Amino acid sequence: MAMSDTPQYGLEQARAQLPLIASEAVAGYSSVITRHGKPVAVVVPVDQWREQQARSLQQGGVLALRGTGRGLWPEGAANSVAQLRDEWA
């Protein structure tokens, strides 16, 4: 469903119609809540939200940082650390 097809509710209207908005979410529909005509929140079915969270974790999160530290340590830093460990052992 495109954003333009998604029902939109102003804050006061959303407050008054929250049971309807929740029922729509249970039925699989999303709703947009606006403030002064601008979208500020989206109510989505919980299954859809969980799927999005899982995708975000797979595509981003900690895994997105993998390899970003390359070049932060100078050449031979591992040897220096190993020598210090040997001294303290």
Short mmCIF file of N, CA and C in Angstrom, two decimals:
data_model
loop_
_atom_site.label_atom_id
_atom_site.label_comp_id
_atom_site.label_asym_id
_atom_site.label_seq_id
_atom_site.Cartn_x
_atom_site.Cartn_y
_atom_site.Cartn_z
N MET A 1 0.85 -1.18 0.00
CA MET A 1 0.00 0.00 0.00
C MET A 1 0.89 1.24 0.00
N ALA A 2 0.72 2.12 -0.95
CA ALA A 2 1.51 3.34 -1.04
C ALA A 2 1.11 4.30 0.07
N MET A 3 2.04 5.20 0.40
CA MET A 3 1.80 6.16 1.47
C MET A 3 0.53 6.96 1.20
N SER A 4 0.28 7.31 -0.07
CA SER A 4 -0.91 8.11 -0.39
C SER A 4 -2.19 7.31 -0.17
N ASP A 5 -2.11 5.97 -0.25
CA ASP A 5 -3.28 5.12 -0.03
C ASP A 5 -3.50 4.82 1.44
N THR A 6 -2.50 5.09 2.26
CA THR A 6 -2.57 4.77 3.68
C THR A 6 -3.43 5.80 4.40
N PRO A 7 -4.38 5.35 5.23
CA PRO A 7 -5.20 6.31 5.97
C PRO A 7 -4.34 7.20 6.87
N GLN A 8 -4.69 8.47 6.92
CA GLN A 8 -3.97 9.42 7.77
C GLN A 8 -4.92 10.01 8.80
N TYR A 9 -4.41 10.15 10.01
CA TYR A 9 -5.20 10.68 11.12
C TYR A 9 -4.40 11.78 11.80
N GLY A 10 -5.05 12.91 12.06
CA GLY A 10 -4.43 13.91 12.90
C GLY A 10 -4.32 13.39 14.32
N LEU A 11 -3.49 14.02 15.15
CA LEU A 11 -3.29 13.53 16.52
C LEU A 11 -4.58 13.39 17.30
N GLU A 12 -5.41 14.41 17.27
CA GLU A 12 -6.66 14.35 18.04
C GLU A 12 -7.59 13.28 17.48
N GLN A 13 -7.67 13.20 16.17
CA GLN A 13 -8.51 12.18 15.54
C GLN A 13 -7.97 10.78 15.88
N ALA A 14 -6.65 10.62 15.85
CA ALA A 14 -6.05 9.31 16.17
C ALA A 14 -6.35 8.93 17.62
N ARG A 15 -6.28 9.91 18.51
CA ARG A 15 -6.58 9.64 19.92
C ARG A 15 -8.01 9.15 20.07
N ALA A 16 -8.92 9.80 19.37
CA ALA A 16 -10.34 9.44 19.47
C ALA A 16 -10.65 8.11 18.77
N GLN A 17 -9.86 7.76 17.76
CA GLN A 17 -10.16 6.56 16.98
C GLN A 17 -9.10 5.47 17.14
N LEU A 18 -8.37 5.50 18.24
CA LEU A 18 -7.32 4.50 18.46
C LEU A 18 -7.81 3.06 18.36
N PRO A 19 -8.98 2.72 18.91
CA PRO A 19 -9.46 1.34 18.73
C PRO A 19 -9.63 0.96 17.25
N LEU A 20 -10.12 1.88 16.43
CA LEU A 20 -10.27 1.62 15.00
C LEU A 20 -8.90 1.43 14.34
N ILE A 21 -7.95 2.29 14.69
CA ILE A 21 -6.60 2.20 14.11
C ILE A 21 -5.95 0.88 14.50
N ALA A 22 -6.14 0.46 15.75
CA ALA A 22 -5.59 -0.82 16.20
C ALA A 22 -6.25 -1.98 15.46
N SER A 23 -7.55 -1.90 15.26
CA SER A 23 -8.26 -2.94 14.52
C SER A 23 -7.76 -3.03 13.08
N GLU A 24 -7.50 -1.87 12.48
CA GLU A 24 -6.95 -1.86 11.12
C GLU A 24 -5.58 -2.54 11.09
N ALA A 25 -4.76 -2.28 12.11
CA ALA A 25 -3.43 -2.91 12.17
C ALA A 25 -3.56 -4.42 12.32
N VAL A 26 -4.49 -4.88 13.15
CA VAL A 26 -4.72 -6.32 13.32
C VAL A 26 -5.15 -6.93 11.98
N ALA A 27 -5.90 -6.18 11.19
CA ALA A 27 -6.37 -6.66 9.89
C ALA A 27 -5.30 -6.57 8.81
N GLY A 28 -4.13 -6.01 9.16
CA GLY A 28 -3.02 -5.96 8.20
C GLY A 28 -2.80 -4.63 7.53
N TYR A 29 -3.47 -3.57 8.01
CA TYR A 29 -3.34 -2.27 7.38
C TYR A 29 -2.53 -1.31 8.25
N SER A 30 -1.79 -0.43 7.60
CA SER A 30 -1.02 0.59 8.29
C SER A 30 -1.79 1.90 8.32
N SER A 31 -1.46 2.77 9.27
CA SER A 31 -2.06 4.10 9.37
C SER A 31 -0.96 5.10 9.69
N VAL A 32 -1.11 6.30 9.19
CA VAL A 32 -0.16 7.38 9.45
C VAL A 32 -0.81 8.37 10.40
N ILE A 33 -0.06 8.80 11.40
CA ILE A 33 -0.53 9.83 12.33
C ILE A 33 0.24 11.10 12.01
N THR A 34 -0.50 12.20 11.88
CA THR A 34 0.12 13.46 11.50
C THR A 34 -0.04 14.50 12.61
N ARG A 35 0.86 15.46 12.57
CA ARG A 35 0.75 16.64 13.44
C ARG A 35 0.93 17.85 12.53
N HIS A 36 -0.04 18.71 12.53
CA HIS A 36 -0.04 19.89 11.65
C HIS A 36 0.17 19.48 10.20
N GLY A 37 -0.44 18.34 9.82
CA GLY A 37 -0.39 17.88 8.44
C GLY A 37 0.87 17.14 8.03
N LYS A 38 1.83 17.01 8.95
CA LYS A 38 3.08 16.32 8.63
C LYS A 38 3.11 14.97 9.33
N PRO A 39 3.51 13.90 8.64
CA PRO A 39 3.57 12.58 9.26
C PRO A 39 4.57 12.56 10.42
N VAL A 40 4.14 12.01 11.57
CA VAL A 40 5.03 11.90 12.73
C VAL A 40 5.14 10.47 13.24
N ALA A 41 4.21 9.61 12.85
CA ALA A 41 4.24 8.22 13.32
C ALA A 41 3.45 7.35 12.35
N VAL A 42 3.80 6.07 12.36
CA VAL A 42 3.07 5.10 11.55
C VAL A 42 2.70 3.93 12.44
N VAL A 43 1.44 3.53 12.39
CA VAL A 43 0.98 2.33 13.10
C VAL A 43 0.94 1.22 12.06
N VAL A 44 1.72 0.17 12.31
CA VAL A 44 1.79 -0.95 11.36
C VAL A 44 1.45 -2.24 12.08
N PRO A 45 1.02 -3.26 11.33
CA PRO A 45 0.79 -4.57 11.96
C PRO A 45 2.09 -5.06 12.60
N VAL A 46 1.98 -5.68 13.76
CA VAL A 46 3.17 -6.09 14.51
C VAL A 46 4.02 -7.08 13.72
N ASP A 47 3.41 -7.95 12.93
CA ASP A 47 4.19 -8.89 12.12
C ASP A 47 5.05 -8.15 11.10
N GLN A 48 4.48 -7.13 10.50
CA GLN A 48 5.22 -6.32 9.53
C GLN A 48 6.39 -5.63 10.22
N TRP A 49 6.16 -5.10 11.42
CA TRP A 49 7.21 -4.43 12.18
C TRP A 49 8.32 -5.41 12.53
N ARG A 50 7.95 -6.62 12.98
CA ARG A 50 8.97 -7.62 13.33
C ARG A 50 9.81 -8.01 12.12
N GLU A 51 9.16 -8.18 10.97
CA GLU A 51 9.90 -8.51 9.75
C GLU A 51 10.89 -7.40 9.40
N GLN A 52 10.45 -6.16 9.53
CA GLN A 52 11.33 -5.03 9.23
C GLN A 52 12.50 -4.97 10.20
N GLN A 53 12.23 -5.24 11.47
CA GLN A 53 13.31 -5.25 12.46
C GLN A 53 14.33 -6.33 12.14
N ALA A 54 13.86 -7.50 11.77
CA ALA A 54 14.76 -8.60 11.42
C ALA A 54 15.60 -8.24 10.20
N ARG A 55 14.98 -7.64 9.18
CA ARG A 55 15.72 -7.23 7.99
C ARG A 55 16.76 -6.17 8.33
N SER A 56 16.38 -5.23 9.18
CA SER A 56 17.31 -4.17 9.57
C SER A 56 18.52 -4.74 10.29
N LEU A 57 18.29 -5.71 11.17
CA LEU A 57 19.40 -6.32 11.88
C LEU A 57 20.31 -7.10 10.94
N GLN A 58 19.73 -7.75 9.96
CA GLN A 58 20.53 -8.51 9.00
C GLN A 58 21.32 -7.59 8.09
N GLN A 59 20.71 -6.50 7.66
CA GLN A 59 21.35 -5.61 6.70
C GLN A 59 22.24 -4.58 7.36
N GLY A 60 21.95 -4.27 8.59
CA GLY A 60 22.69 -3.21 9.26
C GLY A 60 23.19 -3.67 10.60
N GLY A 61 22.95 -2.87 11.58
CA GLY A 61 23.38 -3.21 12.92
C GLY A 61 24.88 -3.38 13.00
N VAL A 62 25.31 -4.26 13.86
CA VAL A 62 26.73 -4.50 14.09
C VAL A 62 27.40 -5.04 12.83
N LEU A 63 26.69 -5.88 12.09
CA LEU A 63 27.30 -6.46 10.90
C LEU A 63 27.67 -5.40 9.86
N ALA A 64 26.96 -4.30 9.85
CA ALA A 64 27.27 -3.23 8.90
C ALA A 64 28.63 -2.60 9.20
N LEU A 65 29.11 -2.74 10.43
CA LEU A 65 30.39 -2.17 10.82
C LEU A 65 31.57 -3.06 10.47
N ARG A 66 31.30 -4.29 10.07
CA ARG A 66 32.36 -5.24 9.77
C ARG A 66 33.33 -4.66 8.75
N GLY A 67 34.62 -4.67 9.11
CA GLY A 67 35.66 -4.20 8.20
C GLY A 67 35.89 -2.70 8.22
N THR A 68 35.13 -1.95 8.98
CA THR A 68 35.29 -0.50 8.98
C THR A 68 36.49 -0.03 9.78
N GLY A 69 37.10 -0.92 10.57
CA GLY A 69 38.27 -0.53 11.36
C GLY A 69 39.59 -0.72 10.64
N ARG A 70 39.54 -1.23 9.42
CA ARG A 70 40.79 -1.43 8.66
C ARG A 70 41.52 -0.11 8.50
N GLY A 71 42.81 -0.17 8.74
CA GLY A 71 43.63 1.02 8.57
C GLY A 71 43.72 1.88 9.81
N LEU A 72 42.98 1.54 10.86
CA LEU A 72 43.05 2.34 12.09
C LEU A 72 44.33 2.05 12.88
N TRP A 73 44.83 0.84 12.76
CA TRP A 73 46.04 0.46 13.48
C TRP A 73 47.21 0.46 12.51
N PRO A 74 48.36 0.95 12.97
CA PRO A 74 49.52 0.97 12.08
C PRO A 74 50.03 -0.43 11.78
N GLU A 75 50.77 -0.55 10.72
CA GLU A 75 51.40 -1.80 10.33
C GLU A 75 52.25 -2.30 11.50
N GLY A 76 52.12 -3.54 11.87
CA GLY A 76 52.93 -4.11 12.94
C GLY A 76 52.35 -3.91 14.33
N ALA A 77 51.18 -3.34 14.45
CA ALA A 77 50.58 -3.11 15.78
C ALA A 77 50.34 -4.43 16.49
N ALA A 78 49.96 -5.45 15.76
CA ALA A 78 49.70 -6.76 16.38
C ALA A 78 50.97 -7.31 17.02
N ASN A 79 52.11 -7.11 16.36
CA ASN A 79 53.38 -7.57 16.94
C ASN A 79 53.70 -6.82 18.22
N SER A 80 53.46 -5.51 18.24
CA SER A 80 53.71 -4.71 19.45
C SER A 80 52.85 -5.19 20.61
N VAL A 81 51.60 -5.45 20.35
CA VAL A 81 50.69 -5.94 21.39
C VAL A 81 51.15 -7.30 21.88
N ALA A 82 51.54 -8.17 20.96
CA ALA A 82 52.02 -9.51 21.34
C ALA A 82 53.26 -9.41 22.21
N GLN A 83 54.18 -8.52 21.89
CA GLN A 83 55.39 -8.35 22.69
C GLN A 83 55.05 -7.87 24.10
N LEU A 84 54.13 -6.92 24.20
CA LEU A 84 53.73 -6.42 25.51
C LEU A 84 53.07 -7.52 26.33
N ARG A 85 52.26 -8.33 25.70
CA ARG A 85 51.62 -9.44 26.41
C ARG A 85 52.67 -10.42 26.92
N ASP A 86 53.66 -10.70 26.09
CA ASP A 86 54.73 -11.62 26.50
C ASP A 86 55.49 -11.08 27.70
N GLU A 87 55.73 -9.76 27.72
CA GLU A 87 56.45 -9.14 28.83
C GLU A 87 55.67 -9.27 30.14
N TRP A 88 54.36 -9.18 30.07
CA TRP A 88 53.54 -9.21 31.27
C TRP A 88 53.15 -10.63 31.67
N ALA A 89 53.42 -11.60 30.84
CA ALA A 89 53.03 -12.99 31.15
C ALA A 89 53.96 -13.62 32.15
#
